[in-house]
Tab-separated table of C-alpha atoms in Angstrom:
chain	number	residue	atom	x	y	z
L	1	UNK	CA	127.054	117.879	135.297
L	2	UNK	CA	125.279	119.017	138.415
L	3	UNK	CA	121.963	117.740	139.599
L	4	UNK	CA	118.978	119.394	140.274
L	5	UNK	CA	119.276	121.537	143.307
L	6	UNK	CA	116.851	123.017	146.139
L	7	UNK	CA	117.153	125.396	148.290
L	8	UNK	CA	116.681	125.062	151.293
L	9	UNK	CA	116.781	121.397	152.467
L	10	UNK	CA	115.297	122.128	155.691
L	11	UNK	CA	112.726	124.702	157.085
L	12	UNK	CA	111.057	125.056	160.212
L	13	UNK	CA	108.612	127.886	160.611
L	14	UNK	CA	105.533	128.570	162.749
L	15	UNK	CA	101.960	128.389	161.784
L	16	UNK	CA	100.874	131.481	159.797
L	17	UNK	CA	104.223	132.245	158.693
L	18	UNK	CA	105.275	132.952	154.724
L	19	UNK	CA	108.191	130.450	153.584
L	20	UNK	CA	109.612	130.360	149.863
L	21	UNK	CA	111.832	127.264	148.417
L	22	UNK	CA	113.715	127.417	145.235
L	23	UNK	CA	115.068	124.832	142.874
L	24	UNK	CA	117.588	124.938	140.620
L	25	UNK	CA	116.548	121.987	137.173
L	26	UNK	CA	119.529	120.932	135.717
L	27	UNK	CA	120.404	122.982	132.618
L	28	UNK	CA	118.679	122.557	129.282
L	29	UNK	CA	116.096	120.962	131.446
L	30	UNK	CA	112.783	123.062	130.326
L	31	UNK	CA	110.713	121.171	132.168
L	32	UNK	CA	110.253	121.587	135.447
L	33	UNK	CA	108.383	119.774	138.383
L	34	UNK	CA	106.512	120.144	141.970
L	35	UNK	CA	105.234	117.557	144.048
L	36	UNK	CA	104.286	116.910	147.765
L	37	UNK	CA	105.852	114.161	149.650
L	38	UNK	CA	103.978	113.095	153.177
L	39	UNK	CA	105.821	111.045	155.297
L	40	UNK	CA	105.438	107.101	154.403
L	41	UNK	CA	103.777	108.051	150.966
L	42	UNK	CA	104.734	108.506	147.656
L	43	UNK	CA	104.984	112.371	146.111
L	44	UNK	CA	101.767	113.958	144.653
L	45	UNK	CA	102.062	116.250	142.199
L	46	UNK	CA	101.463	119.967	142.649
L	47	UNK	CA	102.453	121.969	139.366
L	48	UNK	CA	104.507	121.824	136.338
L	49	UNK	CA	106.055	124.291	134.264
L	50	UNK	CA	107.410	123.947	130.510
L	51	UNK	CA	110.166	126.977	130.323
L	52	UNK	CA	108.223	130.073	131.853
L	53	UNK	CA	104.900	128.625	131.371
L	54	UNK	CA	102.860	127.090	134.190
L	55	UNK	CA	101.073	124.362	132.269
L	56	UNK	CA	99.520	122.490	134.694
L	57	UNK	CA	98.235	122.778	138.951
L	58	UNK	CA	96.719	120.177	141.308
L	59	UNK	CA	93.802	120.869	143.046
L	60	UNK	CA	96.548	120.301	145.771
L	61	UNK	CA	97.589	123.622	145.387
L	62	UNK	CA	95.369	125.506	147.336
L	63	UNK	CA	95.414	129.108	146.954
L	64	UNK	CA	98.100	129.623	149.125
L	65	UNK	CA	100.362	127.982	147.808
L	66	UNK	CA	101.972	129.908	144.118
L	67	UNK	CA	104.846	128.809	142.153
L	68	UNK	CA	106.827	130.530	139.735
L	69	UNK	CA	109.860	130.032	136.764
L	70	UNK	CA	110.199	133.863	136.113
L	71	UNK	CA	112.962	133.301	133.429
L	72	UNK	CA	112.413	129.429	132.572
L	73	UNK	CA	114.999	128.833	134.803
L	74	UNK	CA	114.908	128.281	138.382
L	75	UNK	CA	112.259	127.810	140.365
L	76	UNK	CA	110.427	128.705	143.262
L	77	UNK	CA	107.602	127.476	145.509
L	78	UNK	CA	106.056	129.970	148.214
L	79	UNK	CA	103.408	129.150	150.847
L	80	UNK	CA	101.564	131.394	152.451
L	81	UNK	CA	100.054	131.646	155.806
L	82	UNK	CA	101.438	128.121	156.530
L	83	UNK	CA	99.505	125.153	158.495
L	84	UNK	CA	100.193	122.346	160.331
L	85	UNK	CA	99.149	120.292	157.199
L	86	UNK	CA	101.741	121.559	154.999
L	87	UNK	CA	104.790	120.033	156.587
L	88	UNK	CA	105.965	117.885	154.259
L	89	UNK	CA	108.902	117.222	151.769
L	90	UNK	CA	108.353	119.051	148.504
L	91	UNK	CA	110.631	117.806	145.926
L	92	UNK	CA	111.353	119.304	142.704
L	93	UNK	CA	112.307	117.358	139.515
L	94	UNK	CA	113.507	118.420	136.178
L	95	UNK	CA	112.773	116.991	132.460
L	96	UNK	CA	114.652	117.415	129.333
L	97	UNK	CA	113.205	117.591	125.968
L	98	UNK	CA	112.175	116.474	123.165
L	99	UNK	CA	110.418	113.020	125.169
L	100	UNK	CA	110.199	114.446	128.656
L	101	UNK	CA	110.570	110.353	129.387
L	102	UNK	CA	112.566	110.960	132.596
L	103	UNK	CA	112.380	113.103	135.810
L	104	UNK	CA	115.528	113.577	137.803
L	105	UNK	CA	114.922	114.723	141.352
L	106	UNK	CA	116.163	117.107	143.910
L	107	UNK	CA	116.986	116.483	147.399
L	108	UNK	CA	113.940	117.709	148.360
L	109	UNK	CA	112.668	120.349	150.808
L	110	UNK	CA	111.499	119.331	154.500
L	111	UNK	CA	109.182	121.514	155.652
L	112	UNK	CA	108.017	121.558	159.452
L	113	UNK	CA	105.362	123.625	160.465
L	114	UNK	CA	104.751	124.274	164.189
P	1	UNK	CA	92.698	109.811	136.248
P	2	UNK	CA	95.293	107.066	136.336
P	3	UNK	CA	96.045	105.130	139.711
P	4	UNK	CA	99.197	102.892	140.302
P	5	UNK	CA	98.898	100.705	143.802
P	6	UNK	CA	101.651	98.922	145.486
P	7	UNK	CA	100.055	96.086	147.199
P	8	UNK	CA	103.269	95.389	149.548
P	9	UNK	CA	104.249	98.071	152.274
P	10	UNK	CA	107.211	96.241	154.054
P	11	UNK	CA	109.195	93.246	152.569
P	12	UNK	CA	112.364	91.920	153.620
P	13	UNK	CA	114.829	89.449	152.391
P	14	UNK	CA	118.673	88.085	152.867
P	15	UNK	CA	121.338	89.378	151.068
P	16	UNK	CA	121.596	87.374	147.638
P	17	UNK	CA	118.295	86.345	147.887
P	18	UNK	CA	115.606	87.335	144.717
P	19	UNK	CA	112.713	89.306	145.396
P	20	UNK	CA	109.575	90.995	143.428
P	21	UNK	CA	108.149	93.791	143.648
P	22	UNK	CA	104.355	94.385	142.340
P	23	UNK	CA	102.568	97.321	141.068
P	24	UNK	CA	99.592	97.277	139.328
P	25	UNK	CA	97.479	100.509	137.531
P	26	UNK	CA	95.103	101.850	136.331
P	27	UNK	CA	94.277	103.638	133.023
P	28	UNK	CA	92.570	104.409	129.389
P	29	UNK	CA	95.425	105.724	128.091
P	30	UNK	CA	97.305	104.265	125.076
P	31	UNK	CA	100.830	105.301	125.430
P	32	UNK	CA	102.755	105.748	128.595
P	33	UNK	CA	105.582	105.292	130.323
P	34	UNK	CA	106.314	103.097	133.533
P	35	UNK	CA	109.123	103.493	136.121
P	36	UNK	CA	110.501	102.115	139.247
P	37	UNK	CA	111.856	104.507	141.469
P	38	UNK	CA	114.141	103.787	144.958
P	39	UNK	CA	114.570	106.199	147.577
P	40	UNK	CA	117.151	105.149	150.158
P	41	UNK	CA	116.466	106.503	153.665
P	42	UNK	CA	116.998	110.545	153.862
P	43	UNK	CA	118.530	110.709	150.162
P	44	UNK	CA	116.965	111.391	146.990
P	45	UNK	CA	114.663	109.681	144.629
P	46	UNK	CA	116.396	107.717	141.878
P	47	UNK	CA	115.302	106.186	138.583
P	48	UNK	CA	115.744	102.252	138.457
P	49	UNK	CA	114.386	101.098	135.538
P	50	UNK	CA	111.977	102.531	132.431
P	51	UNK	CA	109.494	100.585	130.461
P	52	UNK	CA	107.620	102.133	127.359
P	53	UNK	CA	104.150	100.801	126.827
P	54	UNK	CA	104.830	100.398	123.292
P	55	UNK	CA	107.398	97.978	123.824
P	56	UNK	CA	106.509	94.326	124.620
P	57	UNK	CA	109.792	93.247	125.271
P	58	UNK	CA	110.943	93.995	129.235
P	59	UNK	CA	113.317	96.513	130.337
P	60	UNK	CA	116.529	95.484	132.120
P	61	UNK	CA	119.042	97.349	133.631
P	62	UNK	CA	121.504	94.667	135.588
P	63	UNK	CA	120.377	93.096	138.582
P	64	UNK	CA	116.756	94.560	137.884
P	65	UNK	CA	114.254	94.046	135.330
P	66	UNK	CA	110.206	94.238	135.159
P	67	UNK	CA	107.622	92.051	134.047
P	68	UNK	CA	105.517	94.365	132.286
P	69	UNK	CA	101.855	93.252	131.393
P	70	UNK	CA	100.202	95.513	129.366
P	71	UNK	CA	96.453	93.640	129.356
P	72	UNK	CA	96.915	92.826	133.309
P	73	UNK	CA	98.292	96.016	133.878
P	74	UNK	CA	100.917	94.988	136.131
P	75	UNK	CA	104.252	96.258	136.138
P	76	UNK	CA	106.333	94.133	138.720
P	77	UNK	CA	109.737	94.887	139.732
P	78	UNK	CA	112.709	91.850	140.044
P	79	UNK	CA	115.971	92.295	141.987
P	80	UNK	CA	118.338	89.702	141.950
P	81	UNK	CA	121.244	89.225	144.030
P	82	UNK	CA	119.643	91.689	146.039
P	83	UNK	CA	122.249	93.616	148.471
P	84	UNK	CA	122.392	95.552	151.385
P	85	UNK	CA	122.620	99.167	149.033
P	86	UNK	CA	119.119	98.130	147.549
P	87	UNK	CA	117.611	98.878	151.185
P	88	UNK	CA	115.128	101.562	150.421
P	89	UNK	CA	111.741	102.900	149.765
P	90	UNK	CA	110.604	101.491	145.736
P	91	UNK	CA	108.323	103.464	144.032
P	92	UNK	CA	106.633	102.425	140.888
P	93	UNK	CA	105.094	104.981	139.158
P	94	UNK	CA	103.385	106.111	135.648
P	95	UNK	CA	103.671	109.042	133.357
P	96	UNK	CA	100.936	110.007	130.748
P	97	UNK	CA	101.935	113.114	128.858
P	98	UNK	CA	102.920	115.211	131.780
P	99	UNK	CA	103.653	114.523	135.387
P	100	UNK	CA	104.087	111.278	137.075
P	101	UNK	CA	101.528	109.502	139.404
P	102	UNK	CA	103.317	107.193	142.062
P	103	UNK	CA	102.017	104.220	144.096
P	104	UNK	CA	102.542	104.269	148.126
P	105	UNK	CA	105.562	102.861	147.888
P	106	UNK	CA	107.080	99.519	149.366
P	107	UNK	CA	109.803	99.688	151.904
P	108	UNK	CA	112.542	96.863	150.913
P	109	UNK	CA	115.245	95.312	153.185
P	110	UNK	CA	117.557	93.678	152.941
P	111	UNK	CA	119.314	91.731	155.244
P	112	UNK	CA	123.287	90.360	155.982
């Protein structure tokens, strides 16, 4: 059985640039999971999606940042018109029903911004 | 809103040595869940060890177990015979109905 997956594990991009991450939950997983990881804290949550629905967003996510499960699938996690405050590890975790009493986690996303 | 805080940002021990971790929270919810998380340098979070808030009796899982107070609300973290693979970032962290809130963490060493 495969963990959950992101892609990719590392990004660099310039200020004001568009970037988009995916992650793959691990199958029969319907709940899926953003969150925000700053170097020397612990993650903050962004969003979280049950199948296709988004069910729940942080006032972290600013309007830049959307998320979507198109097919209750994978995931993905775009940014747009990127600052210097968004580099950051964004990890992705997925939940299986029917308690949703554990979160298994990607390898996570590093995001630079320069 | 619920709050967890991990009072220790760096400890360090010797190998075989016993330590404890604390966490303490915060919140008016009834049931919950409570979980200690390790994240080794560059590599992925892992679960360590679940508690449910309905259960009084604490969770073990081998060399680590929790002393879960409920009234306090403290949710401390034991490893014993600690070794040199339990070297990581711990995070303890608590789940409502939804998504998890985490504390800042407490970076663990451990020492030959």
């Amino acid at each position: 059985d495969t963990g959950v997956s992101q892609d990719p594990r590392h990004k660099i991009t310039k200020r004001g640039q568009n970037v988009t991450f995916r992650c793959d939950p691990i199958s029969e997983h319907n709940r899926l999971y953003w969150y925000r990881q700053t170097l020397g804290q612990g993650p903050e949550f962004l969003t979280y999606f049950q199948n296709e629905a988004q069910l729940e967003k942080s006032r972290l996510l600013s309007d830049r940042f959307s998320a979507e499960r198109p097919k209750g699938s994978f995931s993905t996690l775009e940014i747009q018109r990127t600052e210097q405050g968004d580099s950051a590890m964004y990890l992705c975790a997925s939940s299986p029903p029917p308690y949703y009493n554990e979160q298994f986690f990607g390898p996570g996303t590093r995001l630079t911004v320069l | 809103a619920q709050t967890v805080t991990q009072s220790q940002p760096e400890m360090s021990v010797q190998e075989a040595e016993t330590v404890t971790l604390s966490c303490t929270y915060d919140t008016s919810e009834n049931n919950y869940y409570l979980f200690w998380y390790k994240q080794p340098p560059s590599r992925q979070m892992i679960l360590v060890i679940r508690q449910e808030a309905y259960k009084q009796q604490n969770a073990t899982e081998n060399r680590f177990s929790v002393n879960f107070q409920k009234a306090a609300k403290s949710f401390s973290l034991k490893i014993s015979d600690s070794q040199l693979g339990d070297t990581a970032m711990y995070f303890c962290a608590f789940q409502g109905a939804q998504k998890l809130v985490f504390g800042q963490g407490t970076r663990l060493t451990i020492n030959p």
